[in-house]
mmCIF file of C-alpha atoms in Angstrom:
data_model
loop_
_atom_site.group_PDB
_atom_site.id
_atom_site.type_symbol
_atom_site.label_atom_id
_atom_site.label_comp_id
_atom_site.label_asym_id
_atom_site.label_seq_id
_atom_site.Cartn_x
_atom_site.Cartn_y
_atom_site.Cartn_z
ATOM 1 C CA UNK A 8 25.977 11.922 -56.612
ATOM 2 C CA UNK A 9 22.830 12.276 -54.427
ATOM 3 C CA UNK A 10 21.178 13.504 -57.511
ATOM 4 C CA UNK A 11 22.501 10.783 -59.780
ATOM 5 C CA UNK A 12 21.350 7.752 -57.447
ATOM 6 C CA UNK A 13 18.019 9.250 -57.005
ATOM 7 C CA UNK A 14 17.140 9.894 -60.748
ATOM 8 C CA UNK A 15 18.401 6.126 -60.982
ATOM 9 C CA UNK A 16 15.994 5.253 -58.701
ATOM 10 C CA UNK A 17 12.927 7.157 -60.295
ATOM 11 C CA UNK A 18 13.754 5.337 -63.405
ATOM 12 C CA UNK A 19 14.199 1.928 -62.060
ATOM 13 C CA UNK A 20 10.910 2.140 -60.351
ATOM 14 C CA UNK A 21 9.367 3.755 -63.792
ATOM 15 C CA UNK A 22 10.326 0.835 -65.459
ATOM 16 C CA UNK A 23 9.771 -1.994 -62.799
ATOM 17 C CA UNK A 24 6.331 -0.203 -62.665
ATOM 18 C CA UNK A 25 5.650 -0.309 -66.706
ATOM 19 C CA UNK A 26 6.771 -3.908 -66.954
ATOM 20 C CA UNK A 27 4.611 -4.993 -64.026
ATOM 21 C CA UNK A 28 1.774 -3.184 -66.085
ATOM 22 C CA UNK A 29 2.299 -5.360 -69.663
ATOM 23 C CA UNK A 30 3.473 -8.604 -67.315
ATOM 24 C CA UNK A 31 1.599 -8.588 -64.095
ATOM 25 C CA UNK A 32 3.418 -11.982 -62.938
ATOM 26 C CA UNK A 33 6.240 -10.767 -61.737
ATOM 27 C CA UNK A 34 6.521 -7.956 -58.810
ATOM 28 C CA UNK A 35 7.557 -4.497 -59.846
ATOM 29 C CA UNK A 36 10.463 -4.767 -57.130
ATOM 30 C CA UNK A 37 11.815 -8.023 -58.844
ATOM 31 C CA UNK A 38 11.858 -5.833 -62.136
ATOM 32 C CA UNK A 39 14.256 -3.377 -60.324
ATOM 33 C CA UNK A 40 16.367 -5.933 -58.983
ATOM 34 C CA UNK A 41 16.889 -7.555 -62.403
ATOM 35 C CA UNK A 42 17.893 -4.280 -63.735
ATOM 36 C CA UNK A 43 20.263 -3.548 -61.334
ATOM 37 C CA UNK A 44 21.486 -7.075 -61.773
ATOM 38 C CA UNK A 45 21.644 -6.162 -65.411
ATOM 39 C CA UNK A 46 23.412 -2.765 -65.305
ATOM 40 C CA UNK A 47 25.600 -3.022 -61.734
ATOM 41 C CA UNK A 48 28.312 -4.927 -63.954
ATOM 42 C CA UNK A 49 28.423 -2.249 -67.008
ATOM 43 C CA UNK A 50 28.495 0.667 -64.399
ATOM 44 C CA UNK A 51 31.173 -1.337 -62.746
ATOM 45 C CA UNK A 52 33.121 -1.787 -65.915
ATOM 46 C CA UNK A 53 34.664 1.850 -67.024
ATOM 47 C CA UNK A 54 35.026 0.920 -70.773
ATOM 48 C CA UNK A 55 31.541 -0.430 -71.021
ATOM 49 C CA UNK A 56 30.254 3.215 -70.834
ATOM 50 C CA UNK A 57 31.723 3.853 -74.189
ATOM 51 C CA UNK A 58 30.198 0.947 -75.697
ATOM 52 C CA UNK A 59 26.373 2.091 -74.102
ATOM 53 C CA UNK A 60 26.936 5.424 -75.881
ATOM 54 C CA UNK A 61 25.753 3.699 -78.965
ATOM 55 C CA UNK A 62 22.675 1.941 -77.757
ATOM 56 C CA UNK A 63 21.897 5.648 -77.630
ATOM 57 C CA UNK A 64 20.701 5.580 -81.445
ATOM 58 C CA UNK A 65 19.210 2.441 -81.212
ATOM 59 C CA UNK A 66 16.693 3.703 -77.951
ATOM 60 C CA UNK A 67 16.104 7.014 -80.293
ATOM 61 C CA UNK A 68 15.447 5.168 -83.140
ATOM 62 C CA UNK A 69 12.851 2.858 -81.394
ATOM 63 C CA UNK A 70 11.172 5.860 -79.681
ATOM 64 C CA UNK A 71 10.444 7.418 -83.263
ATOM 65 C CA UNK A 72 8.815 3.803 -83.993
ATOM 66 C CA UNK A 73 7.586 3.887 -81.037
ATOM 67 C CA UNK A 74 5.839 7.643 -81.739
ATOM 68 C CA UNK A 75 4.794 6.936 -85.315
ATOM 69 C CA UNK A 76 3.090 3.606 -84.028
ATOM 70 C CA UNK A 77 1.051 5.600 -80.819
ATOM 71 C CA UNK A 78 0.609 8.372 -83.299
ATOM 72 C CA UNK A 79 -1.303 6.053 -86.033
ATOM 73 C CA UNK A 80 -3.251 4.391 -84.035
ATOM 74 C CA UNK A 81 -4.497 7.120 -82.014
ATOM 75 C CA UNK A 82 -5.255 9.288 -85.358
ATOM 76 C CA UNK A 83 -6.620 6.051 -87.063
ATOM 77 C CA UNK A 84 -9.066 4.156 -84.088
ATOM 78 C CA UNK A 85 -9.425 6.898 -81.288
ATOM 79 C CA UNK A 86 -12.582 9.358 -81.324
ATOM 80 C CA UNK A 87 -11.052 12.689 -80.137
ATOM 81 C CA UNK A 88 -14.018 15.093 -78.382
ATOM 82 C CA UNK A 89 -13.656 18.594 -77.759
ATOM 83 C CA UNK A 90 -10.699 19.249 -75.742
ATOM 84 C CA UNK A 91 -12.281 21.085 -73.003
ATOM 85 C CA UNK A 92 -14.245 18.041 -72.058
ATOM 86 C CA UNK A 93 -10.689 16.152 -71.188
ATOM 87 C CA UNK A 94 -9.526 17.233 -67.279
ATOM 88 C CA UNK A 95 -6.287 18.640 -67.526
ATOM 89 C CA UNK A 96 -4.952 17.894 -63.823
ATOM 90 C CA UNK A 97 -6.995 15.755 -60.946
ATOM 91 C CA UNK A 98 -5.882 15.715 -57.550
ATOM 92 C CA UNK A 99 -7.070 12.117 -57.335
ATOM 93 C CA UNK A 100 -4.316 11.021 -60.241
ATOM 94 C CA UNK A 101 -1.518 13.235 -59.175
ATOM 95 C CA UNK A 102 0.556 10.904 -57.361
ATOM 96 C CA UNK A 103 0.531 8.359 -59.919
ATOM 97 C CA UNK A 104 2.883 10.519 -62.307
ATOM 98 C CA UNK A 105 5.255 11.701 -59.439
ATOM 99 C CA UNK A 106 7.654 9.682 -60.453
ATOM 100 C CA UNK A 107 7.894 10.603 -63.948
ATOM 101 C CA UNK A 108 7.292 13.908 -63.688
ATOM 102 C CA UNK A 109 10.166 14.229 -60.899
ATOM 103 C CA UNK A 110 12.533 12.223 -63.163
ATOM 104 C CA UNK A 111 12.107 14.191 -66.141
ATOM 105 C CA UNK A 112 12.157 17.492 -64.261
ATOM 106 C CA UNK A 113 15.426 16.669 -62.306
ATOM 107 C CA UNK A 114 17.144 15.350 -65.583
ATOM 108 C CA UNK A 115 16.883 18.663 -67.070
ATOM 109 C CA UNK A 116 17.246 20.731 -64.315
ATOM 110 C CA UNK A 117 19.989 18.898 -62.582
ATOM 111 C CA UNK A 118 22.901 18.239 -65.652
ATOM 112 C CA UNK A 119 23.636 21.842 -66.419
ATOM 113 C CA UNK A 120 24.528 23.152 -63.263
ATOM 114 C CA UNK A 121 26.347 20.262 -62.659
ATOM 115 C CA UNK A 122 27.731 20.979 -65.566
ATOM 116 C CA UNK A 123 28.520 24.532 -64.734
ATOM 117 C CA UNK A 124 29.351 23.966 -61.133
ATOM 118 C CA UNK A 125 32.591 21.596 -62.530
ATOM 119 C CA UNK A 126 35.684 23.213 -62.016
ATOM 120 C CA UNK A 127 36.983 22.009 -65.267
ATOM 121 C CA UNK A 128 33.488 21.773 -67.820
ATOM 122 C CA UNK A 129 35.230 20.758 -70.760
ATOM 123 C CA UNK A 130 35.688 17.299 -69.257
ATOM 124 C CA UNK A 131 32.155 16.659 -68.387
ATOM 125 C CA UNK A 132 31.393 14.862 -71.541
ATOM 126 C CA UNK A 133 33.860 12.504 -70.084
ATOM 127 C CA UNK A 134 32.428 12.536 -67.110
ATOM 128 C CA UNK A 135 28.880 11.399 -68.028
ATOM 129 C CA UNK A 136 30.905 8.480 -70.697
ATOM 130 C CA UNK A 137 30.553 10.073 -74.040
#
């Protein structure tokens, strides 16, 4: 559960933090709180989850647009130099991906022994609302 509420709030700030970036007029912490506004009720709401399952193809299919897009334009506009002249980690930067990098590390690292841990595993797709 512990787990759960903290990767919700990695992601929450992620994206109050990302929508602050393209629309600095409103404060990152007024993002969050419109997204909990947003998704308290379908949480709330036990059939909902069913429903959200399929906005799972949607989000994939605008993150290959999404790709392709970032993908074009980099190969089509950007000037890539040699790749040893790009820094590969700077202490300086570090703490701006924490977030990110904590998310994506705990959602990998954190469903399968859940998973494993259950006493009955077969149910955990249920469990998760698929």
């Amino acid at each position: 559960l512990l787990g759960s509420i903290g990767g919700s709030g990695v992601y929450m700030n992620f994206v109050g933090s990302s929508l602050h970036s393209v629309y600095p007029d409103i404060k990152p912490w007024a993002y969050m709180f419109m997204l909990v506004a947003l998704e308290l009720p379908l949480v709330l709401q036990g059939s909902a989850m069913k429903m959200l399952g399929y906005t799972s193809i949607i989000g994939d299919i605008c993150l290959v647009i999404g790709m392709a897009g970032v993908l074009t334009y980099g190969f089509k506009f950007e000037h890539f130099q040699d790749l040893n002249l790009y820094p590969v980690f700077e202490f300086e930067t570090a703490g701006e991906s924490f977030g990110s990098v904590a998310f994506l590390f705990c959602v990998n690292f954190l469903i399968f022994p859940i998973e494993n841990g259950m006493k009955n595993p077969k149910k955990f797709a249920t469990a998760i609302g698929s």
